[in-house]
Tab-separated table of C-alpha atoms in Angstrom:
chain	number	residue	atom	x	y	z
A	1	UNK	CA	8.130	21.417	-6.167
A	2	UNK	CA	10.053	24.667	-5.481
A	3	UNK	CA	9.889	27.880	-7.485
A	4	UNK	CA	11.396	27.628	-10.974
A	5	UNK	CA	13.819	30.443	-10.093
A	6	UNK	CA	14.565	30.311	-6.359
A	7	UNK	CA	16.906	32.610	-4.422
A	8	UNK	CA	16.513	35.675	-6.629
A	9	UNK	CA	18.142	38.689	-4.965
A	10	UNK	CA	18.141	42.315	-6.107
A	11	UNK	CA	19.574	45.551	-4.754
A	12	UNK	CA	17.088	48.424	-4.344
A	13	UNK	CA	16.900	50.736	-7.390
A	14	UNK	CA	18.672	48.127	-9.546
A	15	UNK	CA	17.579	48.065	-13.164
A	16	UNK	CA	16.350	44.541	-13.883
A	17	UNK	CA	17.239	42.914	-17.148
A	18	UNK	CA	14.655	41.280	-19.391
A	19	UNK	CA	15.923	37.863	-18.292
A	20	UNK	CA	15.500	38.749	-14.596
A	21	UNK	CA	11.987	40.074	-15.228
A	22	UNK	CA	11.136	36.844	-17.032
A	23	UNK	CA	12.359	34.894	-14.001
A	24	UNK	CA	10.141	36.957	-11.685
A	25	UNK	CA	7.140	36.414	-13.936
A	26	UNK	CA	7.817	32.646	-14.017
A	27	UNK	CA	7.872	32.596	-10.193
A	28	UNK	CA	4.586	34.517	-9.994
A	29	UNK	CA	2.917	32.131	-12.442
A	30	UNK	CA	4.204	29.114	-10.463
A	31	UNK	CA	2.735	30.552	-7.246
A	32	UNK	CA	-0.561	31.283	-8.975
A	33	UNK	CA	-1.051	27.793	-10.394
A	34	UNK	CA	0.435	25.990	-7.375
A	35	UNK	CA	3.354	24.374	-9.155
A	36	UNK	CA	5.814	26.547	-7.245
A	37	UNK	CA	4.643	25.410	-3.806
A	38	UNK	CA	6.768	22.951	-1.850
A	39	UNK	CA	5.062	19.941	-0.263
A	40	UNK	CA	3.439	20.801	3.085
A	41	UNK	CA	4.171	24.511	2.555
A	42	UNK	CA	0.525	25.447	3.313
A	43	UNK	CA	-1.017	24.579	6.678
A	44	UNK	CA	-4.508	23.067	6.753
A	45	UNK	CA	-6.107	26.076	8.492
A	46	UNK	CA	-5.162	28.248	5.491
A	47	UNK	CA	-7.204	26.135	3.059
A	48	UNK	CA	-10.702	27.202	2.089
A	49	UNK	CA	-13.627	24.860	2.610
A	50	UNK	CA	-14.152	22.483	-0.341
A	51	UNK	CA	-10.779	23.436	-1.811
A	52	UNK	CA	-9.597	19.807	-1.682
A	53	UNK	CA	-11.224	17.279	-4.003
A	54	UNK	CA	-12.664	14.148	-2.310
A	55	UNK	CA	-10.338	11.856	-4.291
A	56	UNK	CA	-7.364	13.448	-2.504
A	57	UNK	CA	-8.769	12.843	0.976
A	58	UNK	CA	-7.969	9.845	3.180
A	59	UNK	CA	-10.128	6.862	2.326
A	60	UNK	CA	-13.344	6.912	4.373
A	61	UNK	CA	-13.197	3.225	5.322
A	62	UNK	CA	-10.435	1.654	7.412
A	63	UNK	CA	-8.790	-1.368	5.745
A	64	UNK	CA	-10.537	-3.939	7.958
A	65	UNK	CA	-13.655	-6.073	7.596
A	66	UNK	CA	-15.496	-8.665	9.678
A	67	UNK	CA	-17.510	-11.503	8.169
A	68	UNK	CA	-20.166	-13.170	10.295
A	69	UNK	CA	-23.511	-14.956	10.347
A	70	UNK	CA	-27.018	-13.844	11.308
A	71	UNK	CA	-28.450	-17.373	11.235
A	72	UNK	CA	-27.395	-21.011	11.223
A	73	UNK	CA	-25.483	-22.170	8.158
A	74	UNK	CA	-25.066	-25.848	7.333
A	75	UNK	CA	-21.878	-27.100	5.700
A	76	UNK	CA	-21.240	-30.627	4.405
A	77	UNK	CA	-17.747	-32.070	4.810
A	78	UNK	CA	-16.055	-35.310	3.823
A	79	UNK	CA	-14.479	-37.798	6.230
A	80	UNK	CA	-10.866	-37.934	7.403
A	81	UNK	CA	-10.139	-34.253	6.620
A	82	UNK	CA	-10.123	-35.058	2.887
A	83	UNK	CA	-12.912	-32.709	1.793
A	84	UNK	CA	-13.103	-29.352	3.547
A	85	UNK	CA	-16.271	-27.285	3.124
A	86	UNK	CA	-16.123	-23.504	2.618
A	87	UNK	CA	-17.866	-21.532	5.366
A	88	UNK	CA	-20.513	-19.097	4.053
A	89	UNK	CA	-20.427	-15.561	5.499
A	90	UNK	CA	-22.204	-12.245	5.413
A	91	UNK	CA	-20.127	-9.062	5.145
A	92	UNK	CA	-20.697	-6.750	8.117
A	93	UNK	CA	-20.614	-3.243	6.636
A	94	UNK	CA	-19.615	-2.068	3.161
A	95	UNK	CA	-15.924	-1.730	2.466
A	96	UNK	CA	-13.996	-0.585	-0.600
A	97	UNK	CA	-10.941	-2.695	0.258
A	98	UNK	CA	-12.671	-6.092	0.121
A	99	UNK	CA	-15.295	-7.974	-1.868
A	100	UNK	CA	-17.182	-11.065	-0.721
A	101	UNK	CA	-17.532	-13.466	-3.658
A	102	UNK	CA	-19.892	-16.474	-3.726
A	103	UNK	CA	-20.578	-15.902	-0.031
A	104	UNK	CA	-17.316	-17.497	1.104
A	105	UNK	CA	-14.335	-15.932	-0.706
A	106	UNK	CA	-13.018	-12.608	0.578
A	107	UNK	CA	-11.236	-10.849	-2.300
A	108	UNK	CA	-8.543	-8.225	-1.610
A	109	UNK	CA	-9.274	-5.227	-3.864
A	110	UNK	CA	-6.536	-2.909	-2.541
A	111	UNK	CA	-2.801	-2.954	-3.257
A	112	UNK	CA	-1.307	-4.636	-0.191
A	113	UNK	CA	1.392	-7.091	0.847
A	114	UNK	CA	0.320	-8.280	4.304
A	115	UNK	CA	-2.972	-8.857	6.126
A	116	UNK	CA	-3.878	-9.912	9.666
A	117	UNK	CA	-6.583	-12.573	9.865
A	118	UNK	CA	-8.443	-14.159	12.757
A	119	UNK	CA	-11.119	-16.860	12.609
A	120	UNK	CA	-13.641	-18.345	15.027
A	121	UNK	CA	-16.137	-21.110	14.236
A	122	UNK	CA	-18.852	-22.160	16.693
A	123	UNK	CA	-20.479	-25.534	16.007
A	124	UNK	CA	-21.443	-28.923	17.492
A	125	UNK	CA	-18.995	-31.817	17.387
A	126	UNK	CA	-20.426	-35.357	17.474
A	127	UNK	CA	-19.019	-37.751	20.077
A	128	UNK	CA	-15.814	-39.367	18.879
A	129	UNK	CA	-15.257	-36.760	16.177
A	130	UNK	CA	-12.770	-33.938	15.850
A	131	UNK	CA	-13.135	-30.848	13.694
A	132	UNK	CA	-10.631	-28.531	12.133
A	133	UNK	CA	-11.107	-24.888	11.058
A	134	UNK	CA	-8.826	-23.482	8.384
A	135	UNK	CA	-8.279	-20.305	6.490
A	136	UNK	CA	-6.428	-20.339	3.214
A	137	UNK	CA	-4.745	-17.640	1.153
A	138	UNK	CA	-5.628	-18.277	-2.499
A	139	UNK	CA	-4.027	-16.912	-5.674
A	140	UNK	CA	-6.745	-17.327	-8.349
A	141	UNK	CA	-4.294	-16.500	-11.153
A	142	UNK	CA	-2.492	-19.827	-10.662
A	143	UNK	CA	-3.616	-23.121	-12.220
A	144	UNK	CA	-6.318	-25.057	-10.398
A	145	UNK	CA	-4.679	-27.321	-7.826
A	146	UNK	CA	-1.857	-24.868	-7.140
A	147	UNK	CA	-3.852	-21.832	-6.058
A	148	UNK	CA	-3.492	-22.193	-2.275
A	149	UNK	CA	-0.520	-20.095	-1.159
A	150	UNK	CA	-0.808	-20.686	2.593
A	151	UNK	CA	-3.151	-22.440	5.028
A	152	UNK	CA	-3.421	-21.973	8.800
A	153	UNK	CA	-5.268	-24.586	10.865
A	154	UNK	CA	-6.815	-24.950	14.336
A	155	UNK	CA	-8.287	-28.170	15.803
A	156	UNK	CA	-11.154	-28.525	18.259
A	157	UNK	CA	-9.024	-30.237	20.883
A	158	UNK	CA	-12.138	-32.125	22.027
A	159	UNK	CA	-14.476	-34.785	20.641
A	160	UNK	CA	-18.140	-34.144	21.340
A	161	UNK	CA	-20.387	-31.225	22.264
A	162	UNK	CA	-20.583	-27.567	21.323
A	163	UNK	CA	-17.259	-25.875	20.812
A	164	UNK	CA	-15.545	-22.838	19.320
A	165	UNK	CA	-12.558	-23.394	17.070
A	166	UNK	CA	-10.352	-20.304	17.150
A	167	UNK	CA	-7.382	-19.206	15.054
A	168	UNK	CA	-5.760	-16.224	16.822
A	169	UNK	CA	-4.733	-13.198	14.704
A	170	UNK	CA	-2.012	-14.181	12.235
A	171	UNK	CA	-0.178	-12.073	9.644
A	172	UNK	CA	0.147	-13.555	6.165
A	173	UNK	CA	1.698	-12.332	2.908
A	174	UNK	CA	-0.782	-11.434	0.167
A	175	UNK	CA	-1.232	-9.482	-3.061
A	176	UNK	CA	-4.087	-7.532	-4.574
A	177	UNK	CA	-6.584	-9.968	-6.084
A	178	UNK	CA	-5.883	-12.800	-3.614
A	179	UNK	CA	-8.781	-14.535	-1.839
A	180	UNK	CA	-9.104	-15.408	1.845
A	181	UNK	CA	-11.313	-18.452	2.387
A	182	UNK	CA	-12.324	-20.195	5.621
A	183	UNK	CA	-13.344	-23.850	5.669
A	184	UNK	CA	-14.278	-26.717	7.986
A	185	UNK	CA	-12.968	-30.292	7.948
A	186	UNK	CA	-13.193	-33.271	10.284
A	187	UNK	CA	-12.687	-36.952	10.988
A	188	UNK	CA	-16.359	-37.748	10.335
A	189	UNK	CA	-18.181	-36.683	7.189
A	190	UNK	CA	-21.603	-35.111	7.461
A	191	UNK	CA	-23.533	-31.876	7.912
A	192	UNK	CA	-22.447	-29.340	10.522
A	193	UNK	CA	-24.272	-26.201	11.629
A	194	UNK	CA	-22.203	-23.030	11.920
A	195	UNK	CA	-23.739	-21.009	14.735
A	196	UNK	CA	-23.954	-17.212	14.284
A	197	UNK	CA	-22.849	-16.518	17.852
A	198	UNK	CA	-19.033	-16.431	18.080
A	199	UNK	CA	-18.504	-17.341	14.410
A	200	UNK	CA	-16.595	-14.722	12.435
A	201	UNK	CA	-13.628	-13.998	10.187
A	202	UNK	CA	-11.778	-10.682	10.504
A	203	UNK	CA	-9.277	-9.444	7.931
A	204	UNK	CA	-7.192	-6.276	8.300
A	205	UNK	CA	-4.729	-4.861	5.780
A	206	UNK	CA	-1.560	-3.972	7.693
A	207	UNK	CA	0.827	-3.236	4.819
């Protein structure tokens, strides 16, 4: 904020009134305690080392996280896409913007309105089967059964053999406290191994 009494002007040898002297003193006090400094009025090279508290510095972690696997993870799904199984992940690197809950739910801990998400799942598809990878945006504050806000899906496009199911980066609307959850579904029920190579979920806060 500016000085409490800006634009004071005096003629040399003028006798200042008590009110004018009080205004000068108020300006000096405002400069001393910093309240009379306009935003960005001091350049960074004029600041002393350690003069800025850590809480006022830019956050040390960028608002992005990648979830992956270091080993095989088996998931059990139902037939005909009815029962999708959550994909378990490991968080790669600590991050203050996100929290991995129950190994599969990525919670947004930062105030935000939009995130960019990409997903890749590497697994084996039995002959005659087709698999589907999904990620869902979940609002846990809503009643059970109505918590899924949005779901984006990608199919294998093939039936049989090793494959990677990929959802390219997509921007979705979110709020603080929402979950991002990836899952696997298919035409055949059974157990499927999620391979660590080329299996990941990346989430970046963009707004």
